[in-house]
């Protein structure tokens, strides 16, 4: 296989992590909103967990974007 083609395939596979991050953020916020509607008094106590989950999920998405960009432009 041509190394250039392998680089593009690897970058495309790394970009699939961005889709996973988007789905993960949607699941996190959807579950938080469902729980907040069921028990509004406990929603404020879970807000810290929501922000932590959002940050970790987005960090993984940004990491996969970084890997894709490194594959395309640095190697």
Short mmCIF file of N, CA and C in Angstrom, two decimals:
data_model
loop_
_atom_site.label_atom_id
_atom_site.label_comp_id
_atom_site.label_asym_id
_atom_site.label_seq_id
_atom_site.Cartn_x
_atom_site.Cartn_y
_atom_site.Cartn_z
N UNK A 1 0.85 -1.18 0.00
CA UNK A 1 0.00 0.00 0.00
C UNK A 1 0.89 1.24 0.00
N UNK A 2 0.44 2.22 -0.68
CA UNK A 2 1.15 3.49 -0.76
C UNK A 2 1.13 4.18 0.61
N UNK A 3 2.27 4.69 1.10
CA UNK A 3 2.28 5.35 2.42
C UNK A 3 1.36 6.58 2.49
N UNK A 4 1.20 7.28 1.40
CA UNK A 4 0.31 8.45 1.39
C UNK A 4 -1.14 8.01 1.59
N UNK A 5 -1.53 6.93 0.92
CA UNK A 5 -2.89 6.42 1.08
C UNK A 5 -3.12 5.91 2.49
N UNK A 6 -2.12 5.26 3.07
CA UNK A 6 -2.24 4.77 4.44
C UNK A 6 -2.39 5.94 5.42
N UNK A 7 -1.69 7.03 5.13
CA UNK A 7 -1.80 8.21 5.98
C UNK A 7 -3.22 8.78 5.95
N UNK A 8 -3.80 8.85 4.76
CA UNK A 8 -5.17 9.37 4.63
C UNK A 8 -6.20 8.44 5.27
N UNK A 9 -5.99 7.16 5.15
CA UNK A 9 -6.90 6.20 5.78
C UNK A 9 -6.82 6.32 7.30
N UNK A 10 -5.61 6.42 7.83
CA UNK A 10 -5.44 6.58 9.27
C UNK A 10 -6.05 7.87 9.80
N UNK A 11 -5.90 8.94 9.04
CA UNK A 11 -6.51 10.21 9.46
C UNK A 11 -8.03 10.13 9.43
N UNK A 12 -8.57 9.45 8.46
CA UNK A 12 -10.02 9.27 8.40
C UNK A 12 -10.54 8.44 9.56
N UNK A 13 -9.80 7.40 9.90
CA UNK A 13 -10.19 6.59 11.05
C UNK A 13 -10.09 7.38 12.35
N UNK A 14 -9.09 8.23 12.46
CA UNK A 14 -8.96 9.05 13.67
C UNK A 14 -10.09 10.07 13.77
N UNK A 15 -10.58 10.55 12.64
CA UNK A 15 -11.69 11.51 12.66
C UNK A 15 -12.99 10.86 13.08
N UNK A 16 -13.08 9.56 13.01
CA UNK A 16 -14.29 8.89 13.49
C UNK A 16 -14.46 9.10 14.99
N UNK A 17 -13.38 9.37 15.70
CA UNK A 17 -13.48 9.68 17.12
C UNK A 17 -14.24 10.95 17.39
N UNK A 18 -14.25 11.87 16.43
CA UNK A 18 -15.02 13.11 16.59
C UNK A 18 -16.51 12.81 16.59
N UNK A 19 -16.93 11.88 15.77
CA UNK A 19 -18.34 11.47 15.78
C UNK A 19 -18.72 10.81 17.09
N UNK A 20 -17.81 10.02 17.62
CA UNK A 20 -18.05 9.39 18.92
C UNK A 20 -18.15 10.41 20.04
N UNK A 21 -17.33 11.44 19.96
CA UNK A 21 -17.39 12.49 20.97
C UNK A 21 -18.72 13.25 20.88
N UNK A 22 -19.18 13.51 19.66
CA UNK A 22 -20.46 14.18 19.50
C UNK A 22 -21.61 13.35 20.05
N UNK A 23 -21.60 12.07 19.78
CA UNK A 23 -22.64 11.18 20.31
C UNK A 23 -22.55 11.10 21.82
N UNK A 24 -21.34 11.06 22.35
CA UNK A 24 -21.16 10.99 23.80
C UNK A 24 -21.68 12.23 24.50
N UNK A 25 -21.42 13.40 23.94
CA UNK A 25 -21.93 14.65 24.53
C UNK A 25 -23.45 14.66 24.49
N UNK A 26 -24.03 14.20 23.39
CA UNK A 26 -25.48 14.14 23.30
C UNK A 26 -26.10 13.22 24.34
N UNK A 27 -25.47 12.08 24.55
CA UNK A 27 -25.97 11.13 25.55
C UNK A 27 -25.84 11.72 26.95
N UNK A 28 -24.72 12.37 27.23
CA UNK A 28 -24.50 12.95 28.57
C UNK A 28 -25.55 14.01 28.87
N UNK A 29 -25.75 14.96 27.95
CA UNK A 29 -26.72 16.02 28.19
C UNK A 29 -28.15 15.50 28.18
N UNK A 30 -28.44 14.54 27.32
CA UNK A 30 -29.79 13.97 27.29
C UNK A 30 -30.14 13.28 28.59
N UNK A 31 -29.21 12.51 29.12
CA UNK A 31 -29.47 11.83 30.40
C UNK A 31 -29.56 12.82 31.55
N UNK A 32 -28.77 13.87 31.51
CA UNK A 32 -28.85 14.89 32.56
C UNK A 32 -30.21 15.58 32.52
N UNK A 33 -30.66 15.95 31.33
CA UNK A 33 -31.96 16.62 31.23
C UNK A 33 -33.10 15.71 31.66
N UNK A 34 -33.03 14.43 31.30
CA UNK A 34 -34.07 13.49 31.72
C UNK A 34 -34.09 13.36 33.24
N UNK A 35 -32.91 13.32 33.86
CA UNK A 35 -32.85 13.22 35.31
C UNK A 35 -33.30 14.51 35.97
N UNK A 36 -33.00 15.66 35.37
CA UNK A 36 -33.39 16.94 35.95
C UNK A 36 -34.91 17.13 35.88
N UNK A 37 -35.54 16.61 34.85
CA UNK A 37 -37.00 16.71 34.76
C UNK A 37 -37.67 15.81 35.79
N UNK A 38 -37.08 14.65 36.05
CA UNK A 38 -37.66 13.74 37.02
C UNK A 38 -37.48 14.23 38.45
N UNK A 39 -36.31 14.80 38.76
CA UNK A 39 -36.02 15.24 40.12
C UNK A 39 -35.29 16.58 40.06
N UNK A 40 -36.03 17.69 39.95
CA UNK A 40 -35.39 18.99 39.79
C UNK A 40 -34.53 19.41 40.98
N UNK A 41 -34.86 18.92 42.17
CA UNK A 41 -34.08 19.34 43.33
C UNK A 41 -32.67 18.75 43.34
N UNK A 42 -32.48 17.63 42.69
CA UNK A 42 -31.15 16.98 42.65
C UNK A 42 -30.34 17.41 41.43
N UNK A 43 -30.93 18.19 40.55
CA UNK A 43 -30.23 18.57 39.31
C UNK A 43 -29.00 19.42 39.59
N UNK A 44 -29.10 20.33 40.53
CA UNK A 44 -27.96 21.20 40.83
C UNK A 44 -26.78 20.40 41.40
N UNK A 45 -27.06 19.37 42.15
CA UNK A 45 -25.99 18.54 42.71
C UNK A 45 -25.26 17.72 41.66
N UNK A 46 -25.91 17.43 40.54
CA UNK A 46 -25.30 16.64 39.49
C UNK A 46 -24.65 17.48 38.40
N UNK A 47 -24.74 18.79 38.53
CA UNK A 47 -24.20 19.66 37.48
C UNK A 47 -22.67 19.53 37.37
N UNK A 48 -21.98 19.35 38.47
CA UNK A 48 -20.53 19.15 38.43
C UNK A 48 -20.15 17.90 37.67
N UNK A 49 -20.90 16.83 37.89
CA UNK A 49 -20.65 15.59 37.15
C UNK A 49 -20.92 15.79 35.66
N UNK A 50 -21.92 16.58 35.33
CA UNK A 50 -22.23 16.87 33.94
C UNK A 50 -21.06 17.58 33.26
N UNK A 51 -20.54 18.59 33.89
CA UNK A 51 -19.44 19.36 33.31
C UNK A 51 -18.19 18.49 33.19
N UNK A 52 -17.93 17.66 34.19
CA UNK A 52 -16.77 16.77 34.12
C UNK A 52 -16.89 15.78 32.96
N UNK A 53 -18.07 15.17 32.80
CA UNK A 53 -18.29 14.24 31.70
C UNK A 53 -18.17 14.92 30.36
N UNK A 54 -18.69 16.14 30.26
CA UNK A 54 -18.58 16.90 29.02
C UNK A 54 -17.12 17.19 28.69
N UNK A 55 -16.35 17.60 29.70
CA UNK A 55 -14.94 17.94 29.47
C UNK A 55 -14.13 16.73 29.03
N UNK A 56 -14.35 15.60 29.66
CA UNK A 56 -13.60 14.39 29.31
C UNK A 56 -13.97 13.93 27.90
N UNK A 57 -15.25 13.98 27.58
CA UNK A 57 -15.69 13.55 26.25
C UNK A 57 -15.14 14.46 25.17
N UNK A 58 -15.18 15.76 25.40
CA UNK A 58 -14.65 16.69 24.41
C UNK A 58 -13.13 16.58 24.29
N UNK A 59 -12.46 16.30 25.39
CA UNK A 59 -11.00 16.13 25.33
C UNK A 59 -10.63 14.94 24.45
N UNK A 60 -11.39 13.87 24.54
CA UNK A 60 -11.11 12.71 23.69
C UNK A 60 -11.37 13.04 22.22
N UNK A 61 -12.40 13.83 21.95
CA UNK A 61 -12.66 14.25 20.58
C UNK A 61 -11.55 15.13 20.03
N UNK A 62 -11.09 16.06 20.85
CA UNK A 62 -10.00 16.95 20.42
C UNK A 62 -8.71 16.16 20.23
N UNK A 63 -8.50 15.16 21.07
CA UNK A 63 -7.31 14.32 20.93
C UNK A 63 -7.35 13.55 19.61
N UNK A 64 -8.51 13.04 19.24
CA UNK A 64 -8.60 12.32 17.97
C UNK A 64 -8.40 13.27 16.78
N UNK A 65 -8.90 14.50 16.90
CA UNK A 65 -8.65 15.49 15.84
C UNK A 65 -7.15 15.81 15.75
N UNK A 66 -6.49 15.92 16.88
CA UNK A 66 -5.06 16.18 16.90
C UNK A 66 -4.29 15.06 16.22
N UNK A 67 -4.67 13.83 16.50
CA UNK A 67 -4.01 12.69 15.85
C UNK A 67 -4.22 12.73 14.34
N UNK A 68 -5.43 13.06 13.91
CA UNK A 68 -5.70 13.13 12.47
C UNK A 68 -4.86 14.22 11.82
N UNK A 69 -4.78 15.38 12.46
CA UNK A 69 -3.98 16.48 11.89
C UNK A 69 -2.49 16.15 11.87
N UNK A 70 -2.03 15.46 12.91
CA UNK A 70 -0.63 15.04 12.92
C UNK A 70 -0.34 14.05 11.79
N UNK A 71 -1.25 13.14 11.57
CA UNK A 71 -1.07 12.18 10.47
C UNK A 71 -1.05 12.87 9.12
N UNK A 72 -1.88 13.88 8.96
CA UNK A 72 -1.97 14.54 7.66
C UNK A 72 -0.79 15.48 7.40
N UNK A 73 -0.40 16.25 8.40
CA UNK A 73 0.53 17.35 8.13
C UNK A 73 1.91 17.21 8.76
N UNK A 74 2.09 16.34 9.75
CA UNK A 74 3.38 16.26 10.42
C UNK A 74 4.19 15.03 10.02
N UNK A 75 3.54 13.99 9.62
CA UNK A 75 4.29 12.77 9.30
C UNK A 75 4.44 12.58 7.82
#
